[in-house]
CSV table of C-alpha atoms and ligand atoms in Angstrom, one decimal:
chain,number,residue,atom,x,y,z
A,263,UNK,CA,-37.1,25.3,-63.7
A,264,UNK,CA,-37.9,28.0,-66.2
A,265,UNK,CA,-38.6,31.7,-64.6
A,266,UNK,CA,-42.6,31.1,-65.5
A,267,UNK,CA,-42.2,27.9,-63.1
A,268,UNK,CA,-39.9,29.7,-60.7
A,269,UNK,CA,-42.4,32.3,-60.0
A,270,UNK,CA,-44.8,30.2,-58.9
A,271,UNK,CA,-42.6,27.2,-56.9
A,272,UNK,CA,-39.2,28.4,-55.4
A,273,UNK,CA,-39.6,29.6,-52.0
A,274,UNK,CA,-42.1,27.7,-50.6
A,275,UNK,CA,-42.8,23.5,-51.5
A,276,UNK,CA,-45.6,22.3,-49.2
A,277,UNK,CA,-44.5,19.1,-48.1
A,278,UNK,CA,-47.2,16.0,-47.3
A,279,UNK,CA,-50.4,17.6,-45.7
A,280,UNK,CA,-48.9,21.3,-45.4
A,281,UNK,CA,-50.9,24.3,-46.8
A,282,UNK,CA,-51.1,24.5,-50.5
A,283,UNK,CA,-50.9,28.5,-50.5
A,284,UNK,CA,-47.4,30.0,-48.8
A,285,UNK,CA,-48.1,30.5,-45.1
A,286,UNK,CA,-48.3,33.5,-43.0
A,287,UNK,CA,-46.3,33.6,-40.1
A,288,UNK,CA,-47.2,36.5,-38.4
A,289,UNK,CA,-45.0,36.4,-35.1
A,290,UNK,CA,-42.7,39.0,-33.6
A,291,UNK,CA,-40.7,36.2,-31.8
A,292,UNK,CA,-40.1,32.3,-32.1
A,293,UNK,CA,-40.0,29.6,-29.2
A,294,UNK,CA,-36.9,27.5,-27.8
A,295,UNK,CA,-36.6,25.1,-25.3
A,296,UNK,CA,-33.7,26.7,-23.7
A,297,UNK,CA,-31.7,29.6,-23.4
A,298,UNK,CA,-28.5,28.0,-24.2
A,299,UNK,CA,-30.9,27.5,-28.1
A,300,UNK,CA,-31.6,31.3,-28.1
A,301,UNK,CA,-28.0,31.7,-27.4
A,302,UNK,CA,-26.9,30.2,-30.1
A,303,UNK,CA,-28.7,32.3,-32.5
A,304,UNK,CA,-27.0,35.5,-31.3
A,305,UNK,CA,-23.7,33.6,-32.0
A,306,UNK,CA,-25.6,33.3,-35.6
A,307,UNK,CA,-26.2,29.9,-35.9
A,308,UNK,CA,-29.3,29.4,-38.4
A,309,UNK,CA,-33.0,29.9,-37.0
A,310,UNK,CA,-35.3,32.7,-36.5
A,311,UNK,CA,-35.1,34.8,-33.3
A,312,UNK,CA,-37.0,38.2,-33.9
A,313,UNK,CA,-38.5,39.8,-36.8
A,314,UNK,CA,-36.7,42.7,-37.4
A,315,UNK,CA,-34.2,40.5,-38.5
A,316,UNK,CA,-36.1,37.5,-40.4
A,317,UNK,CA,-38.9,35.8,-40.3
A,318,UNK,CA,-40.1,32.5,-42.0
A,319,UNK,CA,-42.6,34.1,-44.8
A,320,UNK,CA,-40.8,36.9,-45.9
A,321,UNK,CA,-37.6,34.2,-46.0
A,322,UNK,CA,-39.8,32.0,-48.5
A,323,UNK,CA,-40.0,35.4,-50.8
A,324,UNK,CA,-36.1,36.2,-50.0
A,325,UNK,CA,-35.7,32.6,-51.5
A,326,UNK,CA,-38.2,33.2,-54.4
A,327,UNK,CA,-36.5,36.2,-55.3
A,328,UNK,CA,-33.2,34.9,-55.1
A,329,UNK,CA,-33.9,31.9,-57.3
A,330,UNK,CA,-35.2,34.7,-59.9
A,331,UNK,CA,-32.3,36.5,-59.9
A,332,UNK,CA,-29.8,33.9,-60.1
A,333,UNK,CA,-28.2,35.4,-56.7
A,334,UNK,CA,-27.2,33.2,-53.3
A,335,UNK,CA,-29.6,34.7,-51.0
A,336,UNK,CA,-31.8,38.2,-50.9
A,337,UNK,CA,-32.8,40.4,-47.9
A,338,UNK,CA,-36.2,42.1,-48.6
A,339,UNK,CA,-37.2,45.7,-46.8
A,340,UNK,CA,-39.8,48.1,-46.3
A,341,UNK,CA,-39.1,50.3,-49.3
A,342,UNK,CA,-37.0,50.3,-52.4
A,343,UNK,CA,-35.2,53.4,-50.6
A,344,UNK,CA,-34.2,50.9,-47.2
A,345,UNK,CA,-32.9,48.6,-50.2
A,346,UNK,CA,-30.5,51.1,-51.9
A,347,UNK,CA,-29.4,52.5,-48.5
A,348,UNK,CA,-28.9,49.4,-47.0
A,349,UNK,CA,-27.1,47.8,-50.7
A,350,UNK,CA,-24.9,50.9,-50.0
A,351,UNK,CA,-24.1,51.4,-46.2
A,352,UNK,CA,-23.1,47.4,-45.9
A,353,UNK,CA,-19.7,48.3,-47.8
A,354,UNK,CA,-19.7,52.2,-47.7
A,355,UNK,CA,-18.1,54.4,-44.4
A,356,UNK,CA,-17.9,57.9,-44.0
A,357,UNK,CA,-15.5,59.0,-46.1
A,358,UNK,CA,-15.4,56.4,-48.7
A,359,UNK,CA,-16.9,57.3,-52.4
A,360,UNK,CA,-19.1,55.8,-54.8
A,361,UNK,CA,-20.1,56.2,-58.5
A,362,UNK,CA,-23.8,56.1,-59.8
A,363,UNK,CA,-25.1,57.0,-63.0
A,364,UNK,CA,-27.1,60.3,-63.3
A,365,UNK,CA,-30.3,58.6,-64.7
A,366,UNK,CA,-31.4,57.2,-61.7
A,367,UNK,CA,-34.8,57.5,-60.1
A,368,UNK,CA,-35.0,60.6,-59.0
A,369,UNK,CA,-35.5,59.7,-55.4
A,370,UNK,CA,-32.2,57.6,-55.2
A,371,UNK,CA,-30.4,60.8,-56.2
A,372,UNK,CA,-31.5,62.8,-53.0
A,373,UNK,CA,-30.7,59.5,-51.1
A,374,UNK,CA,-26.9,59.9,-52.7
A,375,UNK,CA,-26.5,63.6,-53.5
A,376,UNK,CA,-28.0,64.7,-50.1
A,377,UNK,CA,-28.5,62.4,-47.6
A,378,UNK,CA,-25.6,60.2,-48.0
A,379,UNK,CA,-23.6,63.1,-48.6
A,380,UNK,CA,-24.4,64.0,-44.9
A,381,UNK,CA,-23.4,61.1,-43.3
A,382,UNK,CA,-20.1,61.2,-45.0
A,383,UNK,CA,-20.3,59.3,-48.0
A,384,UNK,CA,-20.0,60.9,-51.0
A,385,UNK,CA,-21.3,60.2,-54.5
A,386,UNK,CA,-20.3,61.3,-58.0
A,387,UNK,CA,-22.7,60.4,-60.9
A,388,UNK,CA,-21.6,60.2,-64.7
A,389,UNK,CA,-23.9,59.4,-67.7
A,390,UNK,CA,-24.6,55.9,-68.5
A,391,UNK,CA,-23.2,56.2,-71.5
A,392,UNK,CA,-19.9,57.3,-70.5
A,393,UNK,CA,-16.8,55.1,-72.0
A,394,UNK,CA,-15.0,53.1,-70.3
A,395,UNK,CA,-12.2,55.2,-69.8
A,396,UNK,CA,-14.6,58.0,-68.5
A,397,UNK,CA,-16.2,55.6,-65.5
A,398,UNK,CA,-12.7,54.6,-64.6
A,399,UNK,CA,-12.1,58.6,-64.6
A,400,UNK,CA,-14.2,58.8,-61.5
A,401,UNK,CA,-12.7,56.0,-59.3
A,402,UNK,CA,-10.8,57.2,-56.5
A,403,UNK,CA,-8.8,55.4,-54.1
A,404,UNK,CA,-11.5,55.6,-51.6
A,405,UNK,CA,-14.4,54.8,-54.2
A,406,UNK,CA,-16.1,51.3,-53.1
A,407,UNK,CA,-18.9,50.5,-56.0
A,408,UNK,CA,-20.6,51.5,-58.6
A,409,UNK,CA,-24.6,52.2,-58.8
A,410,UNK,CA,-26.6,52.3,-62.2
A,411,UNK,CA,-30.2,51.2,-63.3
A,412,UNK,CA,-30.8,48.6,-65.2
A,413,UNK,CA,-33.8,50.5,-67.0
A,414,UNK,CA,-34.0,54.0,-65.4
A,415,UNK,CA,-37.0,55.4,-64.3
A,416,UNK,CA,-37.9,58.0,-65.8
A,417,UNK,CA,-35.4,58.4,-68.2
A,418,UNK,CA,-36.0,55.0,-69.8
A,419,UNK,CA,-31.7,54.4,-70.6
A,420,UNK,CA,-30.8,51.2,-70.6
A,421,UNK,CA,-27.6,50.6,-68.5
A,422,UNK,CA,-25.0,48.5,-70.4
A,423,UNK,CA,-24.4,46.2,-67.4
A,424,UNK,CA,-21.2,44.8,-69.3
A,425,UNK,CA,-19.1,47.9,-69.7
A,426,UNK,CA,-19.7,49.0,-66.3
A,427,UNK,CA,-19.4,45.7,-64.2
A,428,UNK,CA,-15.9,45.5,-66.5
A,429,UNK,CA,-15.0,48.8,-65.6
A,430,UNK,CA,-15.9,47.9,-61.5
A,431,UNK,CA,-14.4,44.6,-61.6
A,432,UNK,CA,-10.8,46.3,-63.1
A,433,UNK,CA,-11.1,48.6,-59.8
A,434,UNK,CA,-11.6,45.4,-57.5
A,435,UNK,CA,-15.1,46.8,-56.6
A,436,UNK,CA,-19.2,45.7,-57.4
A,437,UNK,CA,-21.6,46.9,-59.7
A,438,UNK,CA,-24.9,47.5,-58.0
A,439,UNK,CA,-27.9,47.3,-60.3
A,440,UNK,CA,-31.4,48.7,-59.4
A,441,UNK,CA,-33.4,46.0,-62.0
A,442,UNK,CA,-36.9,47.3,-60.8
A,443,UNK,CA,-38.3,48.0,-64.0
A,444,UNK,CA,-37.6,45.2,-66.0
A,445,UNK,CA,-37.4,42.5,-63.1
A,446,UNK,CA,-35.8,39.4,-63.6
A,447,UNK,CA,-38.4,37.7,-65.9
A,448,UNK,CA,-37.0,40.6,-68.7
A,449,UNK,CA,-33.6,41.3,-67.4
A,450,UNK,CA,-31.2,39.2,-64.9
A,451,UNK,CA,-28.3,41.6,-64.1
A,452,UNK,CA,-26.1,38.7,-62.6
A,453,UNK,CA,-26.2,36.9,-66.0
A,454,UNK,CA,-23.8,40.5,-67.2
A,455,UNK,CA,-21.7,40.8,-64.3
A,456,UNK,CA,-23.4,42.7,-61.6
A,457,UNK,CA,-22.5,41.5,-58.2
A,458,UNK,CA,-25.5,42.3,-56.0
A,459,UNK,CA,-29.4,43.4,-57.3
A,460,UNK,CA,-31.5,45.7,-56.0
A,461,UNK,CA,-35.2,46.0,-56.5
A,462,UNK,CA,-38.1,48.9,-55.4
A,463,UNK,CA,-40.7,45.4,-55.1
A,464,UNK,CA,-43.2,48.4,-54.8
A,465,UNK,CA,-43.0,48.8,-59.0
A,466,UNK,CA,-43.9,45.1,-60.7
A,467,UNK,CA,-42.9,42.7,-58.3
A,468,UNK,CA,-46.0,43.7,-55.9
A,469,UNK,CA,-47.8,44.8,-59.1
A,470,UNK,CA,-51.0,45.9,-57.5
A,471,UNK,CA,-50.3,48.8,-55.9
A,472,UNK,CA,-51.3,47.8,-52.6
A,473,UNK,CA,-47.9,47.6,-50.8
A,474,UNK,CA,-44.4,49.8,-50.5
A,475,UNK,CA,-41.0,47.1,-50.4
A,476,UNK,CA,-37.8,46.5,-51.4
A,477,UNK,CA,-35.4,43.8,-51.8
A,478,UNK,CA,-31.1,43.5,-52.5
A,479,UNK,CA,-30.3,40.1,-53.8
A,480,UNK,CA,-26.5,38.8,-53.6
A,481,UNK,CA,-24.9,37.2,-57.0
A,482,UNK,CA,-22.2,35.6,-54.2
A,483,UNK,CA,-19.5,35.9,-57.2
A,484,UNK,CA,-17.5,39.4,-55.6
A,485,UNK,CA,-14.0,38.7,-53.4
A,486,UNK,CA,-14.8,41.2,-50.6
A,487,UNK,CA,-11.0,40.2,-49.4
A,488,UNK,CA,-9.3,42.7,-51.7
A,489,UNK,CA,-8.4,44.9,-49.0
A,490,UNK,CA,-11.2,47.1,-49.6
A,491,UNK,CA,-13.5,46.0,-47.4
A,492,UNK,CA,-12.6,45.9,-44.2
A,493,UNK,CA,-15.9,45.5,-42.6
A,494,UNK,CA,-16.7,42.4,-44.5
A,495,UNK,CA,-13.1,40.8,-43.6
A,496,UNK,CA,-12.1,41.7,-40.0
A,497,UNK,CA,-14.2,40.9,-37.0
A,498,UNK,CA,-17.8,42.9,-36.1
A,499,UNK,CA,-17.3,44.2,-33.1
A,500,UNK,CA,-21.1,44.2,-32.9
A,501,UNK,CA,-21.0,40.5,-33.4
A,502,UNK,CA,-18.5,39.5,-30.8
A,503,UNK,CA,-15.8,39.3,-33.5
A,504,UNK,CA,-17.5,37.2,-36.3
A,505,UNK,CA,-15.6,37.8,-39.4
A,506,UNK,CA,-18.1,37.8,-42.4
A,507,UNK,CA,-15.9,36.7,-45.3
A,508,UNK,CA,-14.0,33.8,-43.0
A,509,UNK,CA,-17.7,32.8,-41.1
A,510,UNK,CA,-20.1,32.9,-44.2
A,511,UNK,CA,-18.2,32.7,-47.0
A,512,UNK,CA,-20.2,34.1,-50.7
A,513,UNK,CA,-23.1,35.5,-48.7
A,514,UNK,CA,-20.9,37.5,-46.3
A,515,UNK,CA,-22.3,40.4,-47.7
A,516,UNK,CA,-26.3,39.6,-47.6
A,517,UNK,CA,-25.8,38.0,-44.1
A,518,UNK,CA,-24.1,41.4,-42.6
A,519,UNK,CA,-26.8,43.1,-44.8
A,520,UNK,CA,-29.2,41.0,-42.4
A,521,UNK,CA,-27.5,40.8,-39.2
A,522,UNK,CA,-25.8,43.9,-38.7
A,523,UNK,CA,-27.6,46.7,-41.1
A,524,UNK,CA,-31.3,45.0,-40.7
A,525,UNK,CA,-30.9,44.7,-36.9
A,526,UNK,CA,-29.6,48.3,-36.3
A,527,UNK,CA,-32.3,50.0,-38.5
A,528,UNK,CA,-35.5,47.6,-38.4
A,529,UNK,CA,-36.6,48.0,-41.8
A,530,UNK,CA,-37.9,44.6,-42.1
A,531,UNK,CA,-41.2,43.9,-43.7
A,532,UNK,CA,-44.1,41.9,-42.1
A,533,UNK,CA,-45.0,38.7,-43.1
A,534,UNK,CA,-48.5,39.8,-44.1
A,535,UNK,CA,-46.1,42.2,-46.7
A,536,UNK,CA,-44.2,39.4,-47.9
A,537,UNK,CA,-47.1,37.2,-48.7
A,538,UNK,CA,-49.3,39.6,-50.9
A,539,UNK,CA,-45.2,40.3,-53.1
A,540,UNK,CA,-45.4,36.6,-53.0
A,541,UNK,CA,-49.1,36.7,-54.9
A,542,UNK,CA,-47.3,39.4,-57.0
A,543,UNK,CA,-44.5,37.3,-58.0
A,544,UNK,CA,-46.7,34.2,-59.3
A,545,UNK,CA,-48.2,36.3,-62.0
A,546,UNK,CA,-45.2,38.6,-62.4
A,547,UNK,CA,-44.1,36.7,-65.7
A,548,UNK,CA,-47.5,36.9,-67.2
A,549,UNK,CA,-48.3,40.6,-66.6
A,550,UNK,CA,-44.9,41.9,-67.5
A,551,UNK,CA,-45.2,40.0,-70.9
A,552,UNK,CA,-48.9,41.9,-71.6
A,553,UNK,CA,-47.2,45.1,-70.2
A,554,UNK,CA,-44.5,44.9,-72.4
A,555,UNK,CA,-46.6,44.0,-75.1
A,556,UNK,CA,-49.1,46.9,-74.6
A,557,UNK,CA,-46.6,49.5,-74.3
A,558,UNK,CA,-44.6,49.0,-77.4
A,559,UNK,CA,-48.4,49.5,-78.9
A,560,UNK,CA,-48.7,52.8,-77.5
A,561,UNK,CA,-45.3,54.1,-77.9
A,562,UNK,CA,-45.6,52.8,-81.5
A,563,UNK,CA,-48.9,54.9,-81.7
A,564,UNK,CA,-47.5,58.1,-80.0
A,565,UNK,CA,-44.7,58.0,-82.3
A,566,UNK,CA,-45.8,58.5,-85.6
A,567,UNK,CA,-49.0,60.9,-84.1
A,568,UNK,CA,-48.0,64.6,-84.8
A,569,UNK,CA,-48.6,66.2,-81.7
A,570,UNK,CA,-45.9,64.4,-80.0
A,571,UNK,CA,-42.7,65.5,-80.0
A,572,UNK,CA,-40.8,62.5,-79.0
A,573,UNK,CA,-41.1,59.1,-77.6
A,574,UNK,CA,-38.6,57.8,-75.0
A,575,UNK,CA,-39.2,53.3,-74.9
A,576,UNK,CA,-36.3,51.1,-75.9
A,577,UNK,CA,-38.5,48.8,-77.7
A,578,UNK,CA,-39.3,51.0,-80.2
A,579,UNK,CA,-36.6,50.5,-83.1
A,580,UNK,CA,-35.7,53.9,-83.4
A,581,UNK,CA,-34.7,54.5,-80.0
A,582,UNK,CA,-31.2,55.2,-79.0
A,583,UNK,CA,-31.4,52.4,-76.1
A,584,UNK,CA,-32.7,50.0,-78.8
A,585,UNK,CA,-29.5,47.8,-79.0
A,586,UNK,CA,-28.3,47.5,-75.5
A,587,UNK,CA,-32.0,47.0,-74.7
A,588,UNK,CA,-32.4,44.0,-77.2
A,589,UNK,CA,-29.2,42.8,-75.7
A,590,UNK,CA,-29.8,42.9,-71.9
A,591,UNK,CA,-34.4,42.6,-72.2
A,592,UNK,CA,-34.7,40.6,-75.7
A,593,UNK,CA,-38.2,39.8,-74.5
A,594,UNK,CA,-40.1,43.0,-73.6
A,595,UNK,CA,-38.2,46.7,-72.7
A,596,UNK,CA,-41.3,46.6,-69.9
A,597,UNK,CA,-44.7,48.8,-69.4
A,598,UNK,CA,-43.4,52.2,-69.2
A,599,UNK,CA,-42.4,54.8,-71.8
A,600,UNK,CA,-42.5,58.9,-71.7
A,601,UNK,CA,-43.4,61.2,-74.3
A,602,UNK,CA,-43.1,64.9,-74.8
A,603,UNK,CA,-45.7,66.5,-76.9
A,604,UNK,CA,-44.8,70.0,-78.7
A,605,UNK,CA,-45.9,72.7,-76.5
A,606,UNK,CA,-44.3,72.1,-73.3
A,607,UNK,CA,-45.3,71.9,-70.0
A,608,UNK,CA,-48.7,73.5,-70.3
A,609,UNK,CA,-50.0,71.2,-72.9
A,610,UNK,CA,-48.3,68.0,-71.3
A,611,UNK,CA,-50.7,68.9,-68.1
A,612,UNK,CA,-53.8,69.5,-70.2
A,613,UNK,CA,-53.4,65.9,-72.1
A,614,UNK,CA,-53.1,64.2,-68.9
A,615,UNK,CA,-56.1,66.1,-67.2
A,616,UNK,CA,-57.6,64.6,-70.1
A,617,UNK,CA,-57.1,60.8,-69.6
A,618,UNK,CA,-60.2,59.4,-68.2
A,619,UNK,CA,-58.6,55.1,-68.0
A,620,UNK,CA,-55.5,56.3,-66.8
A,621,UNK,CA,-55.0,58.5,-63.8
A,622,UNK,CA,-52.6,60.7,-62.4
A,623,UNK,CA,-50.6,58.6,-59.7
A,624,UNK,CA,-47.4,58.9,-58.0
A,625,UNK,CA,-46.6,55.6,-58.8
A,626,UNK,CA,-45.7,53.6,-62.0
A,627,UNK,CA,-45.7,49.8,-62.9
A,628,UNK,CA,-49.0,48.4,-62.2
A,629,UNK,CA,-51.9,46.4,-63.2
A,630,UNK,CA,-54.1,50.0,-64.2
A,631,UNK,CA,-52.9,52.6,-66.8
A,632,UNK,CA,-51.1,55.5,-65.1
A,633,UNK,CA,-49.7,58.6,-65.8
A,634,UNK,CA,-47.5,61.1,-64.3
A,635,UNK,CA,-45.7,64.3,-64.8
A,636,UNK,CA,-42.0,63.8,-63.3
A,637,UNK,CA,-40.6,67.3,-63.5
A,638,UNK,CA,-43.7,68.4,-60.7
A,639,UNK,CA,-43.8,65.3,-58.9
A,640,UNK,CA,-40.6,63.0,-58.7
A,641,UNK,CA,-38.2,64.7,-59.5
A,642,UNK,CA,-39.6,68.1,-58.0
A,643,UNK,CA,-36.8,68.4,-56.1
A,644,UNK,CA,-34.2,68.2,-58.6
A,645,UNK,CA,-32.6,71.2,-60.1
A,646,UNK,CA,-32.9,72.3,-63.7
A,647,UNK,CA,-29.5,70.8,-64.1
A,648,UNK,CA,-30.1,67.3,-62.6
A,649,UNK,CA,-33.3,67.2,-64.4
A,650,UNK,CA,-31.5,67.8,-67.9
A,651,UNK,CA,-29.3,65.2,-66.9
A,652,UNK,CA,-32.2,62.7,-65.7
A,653,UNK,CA,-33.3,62.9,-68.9
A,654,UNK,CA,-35.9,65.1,-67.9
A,655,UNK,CA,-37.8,68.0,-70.2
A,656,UNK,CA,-40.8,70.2,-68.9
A,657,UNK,CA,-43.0,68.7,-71.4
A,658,UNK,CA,-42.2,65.4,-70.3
A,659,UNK,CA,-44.7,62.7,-69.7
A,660,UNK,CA,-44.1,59.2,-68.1
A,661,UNK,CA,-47.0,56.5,-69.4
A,662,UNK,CA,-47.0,53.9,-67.1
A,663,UNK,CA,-49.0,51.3,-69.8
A,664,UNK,CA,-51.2,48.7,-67.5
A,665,UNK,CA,-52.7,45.3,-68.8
A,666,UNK,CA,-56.1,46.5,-69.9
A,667,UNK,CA,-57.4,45.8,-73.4
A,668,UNK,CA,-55.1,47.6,-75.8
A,669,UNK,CA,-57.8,49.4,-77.3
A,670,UNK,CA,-59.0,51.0,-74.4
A,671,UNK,CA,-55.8,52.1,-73.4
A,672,UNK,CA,-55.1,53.5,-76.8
A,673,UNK,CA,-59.1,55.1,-77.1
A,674,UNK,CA,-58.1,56.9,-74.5
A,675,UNK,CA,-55.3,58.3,-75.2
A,676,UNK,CA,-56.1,58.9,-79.0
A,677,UNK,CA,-59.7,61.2,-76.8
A,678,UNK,CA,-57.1,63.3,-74.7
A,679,UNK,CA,-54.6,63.3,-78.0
A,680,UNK,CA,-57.9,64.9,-79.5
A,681,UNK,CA,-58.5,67.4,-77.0
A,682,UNK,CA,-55.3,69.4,-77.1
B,885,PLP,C1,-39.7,53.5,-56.9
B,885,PLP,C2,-38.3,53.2,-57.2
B,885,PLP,C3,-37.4,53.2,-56.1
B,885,PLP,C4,-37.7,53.5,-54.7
B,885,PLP,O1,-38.6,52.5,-54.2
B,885,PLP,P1,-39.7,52.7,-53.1
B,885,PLP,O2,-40.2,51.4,-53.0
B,885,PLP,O3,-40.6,53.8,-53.6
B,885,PLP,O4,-39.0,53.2,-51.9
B,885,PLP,C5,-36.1,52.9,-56.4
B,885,PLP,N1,-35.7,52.6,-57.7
B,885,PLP,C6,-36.5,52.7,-58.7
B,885,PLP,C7,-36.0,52.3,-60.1
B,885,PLP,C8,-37.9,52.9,-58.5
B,885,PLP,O5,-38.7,53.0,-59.5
């Protein structure tokens, strides 16, 4: 199947007589005939037993999501946040390392820099665009993956997925990639070498703005028995000694993601939440195409207009990301690009207050126009420092382009354009 015909068929195939749309299966718990049945699902033999852990609708969209991907199996979760922090606690202790790149959404930097930091596991970011002697710079003895985004948001840098999944794979440990912005119908990270996917589902996935998730989706290709992973090799003493790697073979890492992580911190969706990302995912191909289109129109627009002083979208020709973007998304670079316009903060605030279609939001990557000003919202906490190396200027604006008509989008901001 093509990604157009996996959107709308893997997951779920109603069999003879079954219901045509994916089911809702909103239960807490599932019946057995015995107790020696239930028993065997704590010795983790396939079935569902509570829904903190799994459940059979959000496993139809696991599946989906999966099959987009390319990976073996995919554990969704209440936010994009529970995704990276689960991605990086399944194979991170205290005292072990990891490397991210410092263009990352500004709230997976606090999660690293601060929180993480806390519980013992430490973080130290580089720029993307670092060489591949100056990634392997940072690896440490104790370092156990790498982090980048595949399309950063705000900063709009496209990761080179290649250099750095080289560069991890060298060291014996994974590249994680956060793909939310281009999703797998522009962009499948697997395809270049990253071994496990994360995904805020929030952004285009869900598409509607009507729903906060996340997902981490396992490529199956990384050998977790390097000697670095201990936790994925020798028995779980949570698990009555089940060894991962030995039991479960290329999804050790998703299944402790599921049985271990999941169950100790509940961050599980409802099935209600799974089946409105499932109605996101049918159209997913068709609205990122219109986004895509739509903002390369507007950044196109905002470029040549002399009030603005710059336009950040690697589909525009002259944009630094331009290459590695028409390498890793050849079909679309996605709905969102930022702009500065010449006078700073002051008049960045002014043009939005002036947008009548698109609103001010803290969000990004939806159906409706929406704009947002990162250095006082998203990345408010950030220092001057992190911000310069986010990618972030005061003046900066970040257009998230919806799938209106083009020329309403574009009237309006050629009125607020006017107004300034
Ligand atoms: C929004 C976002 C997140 C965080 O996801 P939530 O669903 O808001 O928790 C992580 N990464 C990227 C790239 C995002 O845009």
């Amino acid at each position: 199947m093509k990604i157009e015909t996996k959107c709308l068929h893997e997951g779920y195939q109603p069999g003879n007589g079954d219901p045509r749309a994916m089911p809702i299966y909103q239960s807490t718990t599932y019946t057995y005939d015995s107790a020696e049945e239930i028993g065997k699902l704590f010795d983790l033999a396939p079935g569902h037993m509570y829904s903190r852990i799994s459940n059979p609708t959000v496993e139809m969209v696991e599946n989906k999501i999966a099959a987009l991907e390319g990976g073996i199996g995919a554990l969704c979760t209440t936010s994009g946040q529970a995704a990276s922090l689960i991605s990086i606690l399944n194979i991170c202790s205290a005292g072990d390392h990891f490397v991210a790149t410092s263009t990352i959404y500004g709230g997976t930097i606090n999660l690293f820099n601060v929180t993480l930091r806390r519980l013992g596991v430490s973080c130290t970011f580089i720029s993307g665009d670092a060489s591949e002697e100056e990634i392997a710079a940072q690896i440490q003895p104790n370092t156990r993956l790498i982090f980048g985004e595949s399309l950063a948001n705000p900063a709009l840098t496209v990761l080179d997925i290649e250099k750095f999944a080289k560069v991890a794979h060298k060291h014996n440990i994974p590249l994680i990639v956060d793909n939310t912005f281009p999703t797998p119908v522009l962009c499948r990270p697997i395809e270049f070498g990253a071994d496990i996917v994360i995904h805020s589902t929030t952004k285009y996935m869900d598409g509607h703005a009507i729903q906060v998730g996340g997902v981490i989706i396992d490529s199956g290709n990384f050998n977790w028995d390097n000697g670095k992973y201990p936790e994925l090799v020798e028995p779980d003493a949570s698990y009555h000694g089940t060894c991962y790697v030995k039991d479960f073979g290329k999804a050790a890492y998703i299944v402790k993601a599921r049985v271990q992580l999941m169950r100790d911190f509940g961050t599980y969706p409802a099935a209600i939440n799974a089946f409105l990302l499932n109605l996101g995912l049918e159209t997913l191909h068709l609205r990122v195409e219109r986004h895509s289109e739509n903002a390369l129109a507007v950044a196109k627009f905002l470029n040549i207009n002399d009030k603005v002083e710059f336009v950040n979208y690697p589909g525009l020709s002259t944009d630094p990301y331009y290459t590695l973007a028409q390498k890793y998304m050849p079909g679309g670079a996605s709905g969102v690009l930022s702009f500065s316009l010449k006078g700073g903060r002051d008049t960045a605030l002014a043009f939005m207050e002036s947008l009548t279609l698109a609103k001010n939001v803290v969000h990004v990557a939806e159906v409706r126009t929406c704009v947002l000003h990162p250095a006082s919202a998203t990345h408010r906490q950030l220092t001057d420092e992190q911000l310069a190396a986010a990618g972030i200027t005061p003046g900066l604006i970040r257009l998230s382009v919806g799938i209106e008509h083009i020329d309403d989008i574009l009237g309006d901001v050629q009125n607020a354009l006017a107004k300034i």
